[in-house]
Amino acid sequence: MAEKEEVINGFKFKQNHGKQRVRVGRVWKDSNGVHHFVEWNVGVNLFSDCIRSYTHDDNSDIVATDTMKNTVYAKAKECKKQITAEDFAVLLAKHFTAYYKQVTTAIVKIVEKPWKRVYIDGQPHKHGFELGSEKHVAEAALSKSGAIKLSSSIEGLSLLKTTKSGFEGYVKDKYTLLPETRERMLATELTATWRYLFQNVHDIPSTPMFFAERYSDLRKLLVDTFFGPPDEGFYSPSVQSTLYQMAKAVLNRFHVISSIDLKMPNLHFIPVNLPNTQNPNIVKFADDVYLPTDEPHGSIEASLSRLHSRM
Ligand SMILES: O=c1[nH]c(=O)c2[nH]c(=O)[nH]c2[nH]1
């Protein structure tokens, strides 16, 4: 699905064009008065045979980016039932690759804002929503032949535990100042991206909300694995180890997923000690008072894939 590289006038040439940040809100209303709502930020990139627009001032093969933007709204209107960001990305990519002879591949990326139904006194509100924290991203890259790459992400999921974390046994040299510990805070802002193993657009399940269920089950599994059981927790010997446990849990549980990438910045909470000549113990750290910092932060990233992931 790599972009086509042409040779023009003795140069290598690659191109694509699209429309970014197409913002759309969509409401679906059930007959019983319950409303459903999504807010999407859609990016479209088309790989198409329109090279003469670059070389010969001939725009006759260009699908206008304004047309792409209008198509997003038209297709959102056509979806009479609630649809996931993944299914909407695939729907748009299918449209662009099927409708225009020039388009060889369409990449559609959708960032969904975390609007969640409001609960009032424990009761779900029919038409009230509040904004959560992390974003849900879906990306479909579809070629005319039907070959597809479909992935989803959770972006910006903030997680913190106040104990059951340590870091020992690392390389010590003349630059090392960090003391070893078996007692520290662990905080991160997780980005997880997973790829579905569907290789062709026809392999994608037609079950409504299939991808929404995978998303929320996977989110729960990542969170459960990060923290461990409510009373005991899990001891984390490093961010690396916890990350690996999380990635492994996902591939062991979800057979429709072929790979997962996790980014887990280590957001440091620095122990506070404030010695003072008159009062050496004015603030003596006892795993209680910390200085939270955003920067610098550790950056720990890894991806885990199946060796054989064909369906
Ligand atoms: O879990 C950790 N992994 C590291 O690689 C690292 N490096 C560091 O200074 N603190 C930590 N913590």
PDB file of N, CA, C and O in Angstrom, residues 44-73:
ATOM      1  N   VAL A  44      -8.422  13.319   5.622  1.00  0.00           N
ATOM      2  CA  VAL A  44      -8.468  12.470   4.422  1.00  0.00           C
ATOM      3  C   VAL A  44      -7.191  12.712   3.624  1.00  0.00           C
ATOM      4  O   VAL A  44      -6.806  13.867   3.409  1.00  0.00           O
ATOM      5  N   ASN A  45      -6.531  11.645   3.211  1.00  0.00           N
ATOM      6  CA  ASN A  45      -5.409  11.763   2.274  1.00  0.00           C
ATOM      7  C   ASN A  45      -5.654  10.832   1.109  1.00  0.00           C
ATOM      8  O   ASN A  45      -5.907   9.636   1.321  1.00  0.00           O
ATOM      9  N   LEU A  46      -5.578  11.379  -0.096  1.00  0.00           N
ATOM     10  CA  LEU A  46      -5.813  10.552  -1.287  1.00  0.00           C
ATOM     11  C   LEU A  46      -4.527  10.432  -2.094  1.00  0.00           C
ATOM     12  O   LEU A  46      -3.834  11.426  -2.339  1.00  0.00           O
ATOM     13  N   PHE A  47      -4.241   9.198  -2.468  1.00  0.00           N
ATOM     14  CA  PHE A  47      -3.136   8.930  -3.389  1.00  0.00           C
ATOM     15  C   PHE A  47      -3.793   8.709  -4.734  1.00  0.00           C
ATOM     16  O   PHE A  47      -4.599   7.782  -4.886  1.00  0.00           O
ATOM     17  N   SER A  48      -3.516   9.598  -5.686  1.00  0.00           N
ATOM     18  CA  SER A  48      -4.269   9.522  -6.939  1.00  0.00           C
ATOM     19  C   SER A  48      -3.395   9.910  -8.115  1.00  0.00           C
ATOM     20  O   SER A  48      -2.346  10.548  -7.954  1.00  0.00           O
ATOM     21  N   ASP A  49      -3.857   9.489  -9.279  1.00  0.00           N
ATOM     22  CA  ASP A  49      -3.116   9.790 -10.510  1.00  0.00           C
ATOM     23  C   ASP A  49      -3.496  11.187 -10.976  1.00  0.00           C
ATOM     24  O   ASP A  49      -4.412  11.352 -11.779  1.00  0.00           O
ATOM     25  N   CYS A  50      -2.821  12.182 -10.446  1.00  0.00           N
ATOM     26  CA  CYS A  50      -3.087  13.554 -10.875  1.00  0.00           C
ATOM     27  C   CYS A  50      -1.753  14.284 -11.048  1.00  0.00           C
ATOM     28  O   CYS A  50      -1.635  15.462 -10.721  1.00  0.00           O
ATOM     29  N   ILE A  51      -0.791  13.550 -11.563  1.00  0.00           N
ATOM     30  CA  ILE A  51       0.562  14.106 -11.651  1.00  0.00           C
ATOM     31  C   ILE A  51       0.629  15.306 -12.590  1.00  0.00           C
ATOM     32  O   ILE A  51       1.380  16.256 -12.357  1.00  0.00           O
ATOM     33  N   ARG A  52      -0.233  15.308 -13.617  1.00  0.00           N
ATOM     34  CA  ARG A  52      -0.187  16.429 -14.577  1.00  0.00           C
ATOM     35  C   ARG A  52      -0.543  17.755 -13.903  1.00  0.00           C
ATOM     36  O   ARG A  52      -0.191  18.809 -14.405  1.00  0.00           O
ATOM     37  N   SER A  53      -1.228  17.687 -12.757  1.00  0.00           N
ATOM     38  CA  SER A  53      -1.515  18.955 -12.056  1.00  0.00           C
ATOM     39  C   SER A  53      -0.220  19.566 -11.506  1.00  0.00           C
ATOM     40  O   SER A  53      -0.107  20.786 -11.381  1.00  0.00           O
ATOM     41  N   TYR A  54       0.748  18.704 -11.189  1.00  0.00           N
ATOM     42  CA  TYR A  54       2.039  19.209 -10.703  1.00  0.00           C
ATOM     43  C   TYR A  54       2.938  19.660 -11.863  1.00  0.00           C
ATOM     44  O   TYR A  54       3.669  20.626 -11.744  1.00  0.00           O
ATOM     45  N   THR A  55       2.839  18.909 -12.955  1.00  0.00           N
ATOM     46  CA  THR A  55       3.854  19.104 -14.009  1.00  0.00           C
ATOM     47  C   THR A  55       3.358  19.891 -15.219  1.00  0.00           C
ATOM     48  O   THR A  55       4.151  20.484 -15.935  1.00  0.00           O
ATOM     49  N   HIS A  56       2.027  19.849 -15.483  1.00  0.00           N
ATOM     50  CA  HIS A  56       1.534  20.450 -16.730  1.00  0.00           C
ATOM     51  C   HIS A  56       0.375  21.426 -16.502  1.00  0.00           C
ATOM     52  O   HIS A  56      -0.370  21.735 -17.444  1.00  0.00           O
ATOM     53  N   ASP A  57       0.189  21.882 -15.261  1.00  0.00           N
ATOM     54  CA  ASP A  57      -0.909  22.821 -14.951  1.00  0.00           C
ATOM     55  C   ASP A  57      -2.256  22.289 -15.445  1.00  0.00           C
ATOM     56  O   ASP A  57      -3.101  23.052 -15.937  1.00  0.00           O
ATOM     57  N   ASP A  58      -2.427  20.981 -15.315  1.00  0.00           N
ATOM     58  CA  ASP A  58      -3.665  20.353 -15.794  1.00  0.00           C
ATOM     59  C   ASP A  58      -4.359  19.742 -14.575  1.00  0.00           C
ATOM     60  O   ASP A  58      -3.921  18.717 -14.046  1.00  0.00           O
ATOM     61  N   ASN A  59      -5.450  20.384 -14.123  1.00  0.00           N
ATOM     62  CA  ASN A  59      -6.132  19.941 -12.897  1.00  0.00           C
ATOM     63  C   ASN A  59      -7.265  18.949 -13.154  1.00  0.00           C
ATOM     64  O   ASN A  59      -8.051  18.651 -12.249  1.00  0.00           O
ATOM     65  N   SER A  60      -7.350  18.443 -14.366  1.00  0.00           N
ATOM     66  CA  SER A  60      -8.549  17.682 -14.732  1.00  0.00           C
ATOM     67  C   SER A  60      -8.680  16.361 -13.958  1.00  0.00           C
ATOM     68  O   SER A  60      -9.750  15.764 -13.950  1.00  0.00           O
ATOM     69  N   ASP A  61      -7.607  15.918 -13.298  1.00  0.00           N
ATOM     70  CA  ASP A  61      -7.717  14.681 -12.511  1.00  0.00           C
ATOM     71  C   ASP A  61      -7.736  14.929 -11.005  1.00  0.00           C
ATOM     72  O   ASP A  61      -7.664  13.979 -10.222  1.00  0.00           O
ATOM     73  N   ILE A  62      -7.834  16.177 -10.603  1.00  0.00           N
ATOM     74  CA  ILE A  62      -7.818  16.462  -9.160  1.00  0.00           C
ATOM     75  C   ILE A  62      -9.211  16.330  -8.560  1.00  0.00           C
ATOM     76  O   ILE A  62     -10.170  16.954  -9.049  1.00  0.00           O
ATOM     77  N   VAL A  63      -9.313  15.536  -7.500  1.00  0.00           N
ATOM     78  CA  VAL A  63     -10.518  15.569  -6.658  1.00  0.00           C
ATOM     79  C   VAL A  63     -10.272  16.718  -5.679  1.00  0.00           C
ATOM     80  O   VAL A  63      -9.313  16.660  -4.891  1.00  0.00           O
ATOM     81  N   ALA A  64     -11.094  17.745  -5.735  1.00  0.00           N
ATOM     82  CA  ALA A  64     -10.848  18.941  -4.928  1.00  0.00           C
ATOM     83  C   ALA A  64     -10.926  18.603  -3.445  1.00  0.00           C
ATOM     84  O   ALA A  64     -11.798  17.824  -3.016  1.00  0.00           O
ATOM     85  N   THR A  65     -10.047  19.200  -2.656  1.00  0.00           N
ATOM     86  CA  THR A  65     -10.083  18.910  -1.223  1.00  0.00           C
ATOM     87  C   THR A  65     -11.392  19.432  -0.621  1.00  0.00           C
ATOM     88  O   THR A  65     -11.887  18.894   0.366  1.00  0.00           O
ATOM     89  N   ASP A  66     -11.951  20.462  -1.231  1.00  0.00           N
ATOM     90  CA  ASP A  66     -13.251  20.958  -0.758  1.00  0.00           C
ATOM     91  C   ASP A  66     -14.346  19.890  -0.949  1.00  0.00           C
ATOM     92  O   ASP A  66     -15.229  19.725  -0.108  1.00  0.00           O
ATOM     93  N   THR A  67     -14.229  19.144  -2.054  1.00  0.00           N
ATOM     94  CA  THR A  67     -15.181  18.045  -2.309  1.00  0.00           C
ATOM     95  C   THR A  67     -15.029  16.961  -1.239  1.00  0.00           C
ATOM     96  O   THR A  67     -16.020  16.384  -0.773  1.00  0.00           O
ATOM     97  N   MET A  68     -13.769  16.715  -0.849  1.00  0.00           N
ATOM     98  CA  MET A  68     -13.531  15.696   0.204  1.00  0.00           C
ATOM     99  C   MET A  68     -14.236  16.119   1.492  1.00  0.00           C
ATOM    100  O   MET A  68     -14.879  15.311   2.166  1.00  0.00           O
ATOM    101  N   LYS A  69     -14.101  17.408   1.824  1.00  0.00           N
ATOM    102  CA  LYS A  69     -14.731  17.927   3.051  1.00  0.00           C
ATOM    103  C   LYS A  69     -16.254  17.760   2.972  1.00  0.00           C
ATOM    104  O   LYS A  69     -16.887  17.253   3.910  1.00  0.00           O
ATOM    105  N   ASN A  70     -16.830  18.109   1.844  1.00  0.00           N
ATOM    106  CA  ASN A  70     -18.287  18.002   1.709  1.00  0.00           C
ATOM    107  C   ASN A  70     -18.738  16.546   1.817  1.00  0.00           C
ATOM    108  O   ASN A  70     -19.802  16.246   2.367  1.00  0.00           O
ATOM    109  N   THR A  71     -17.894  15.650   1.285  1.00  0.00           N
ATOM    110  CA  THR A  71     -18.230  14.222   1.307  1.00  0.00           C
ATOM    111  C   THR A  71     -18.326  13.714   2.747  1.00  0.00           C
ATOM    112  O   THR A  71     -19.182  12.882   3.062  1.00  0.00           O
ATOM    113  N   VAL A  72     -17.443  14.236   3.605  1.00  0.00           N
ATOM    114  CA  VAL A  72     -17.476  13.811   5.016  1.00  0.00           C
ATOM    115  C   VAL A  72     -18.857  14.120   5.610  1.00  0.00           C
ATOM    116  O   VAL A  72     -19.488  13.264   6.247  1.00  0.00           O
ATOM    117  N   TYR A  73     -19.353  15.329   5.346  1.00  0.00           N
ATOM    118  CA  TYR A  73     -20.672  15.707   5.903  1.00  0.00           C
ATOM    119  C   TYR A  73     -21.796  14.907   5.247  1.00  0.00           C
ATOM    120  O   TYR A  73     -22.733  14.462   5.913  1.00  0.00           O
TER     121      TYR A  73
END
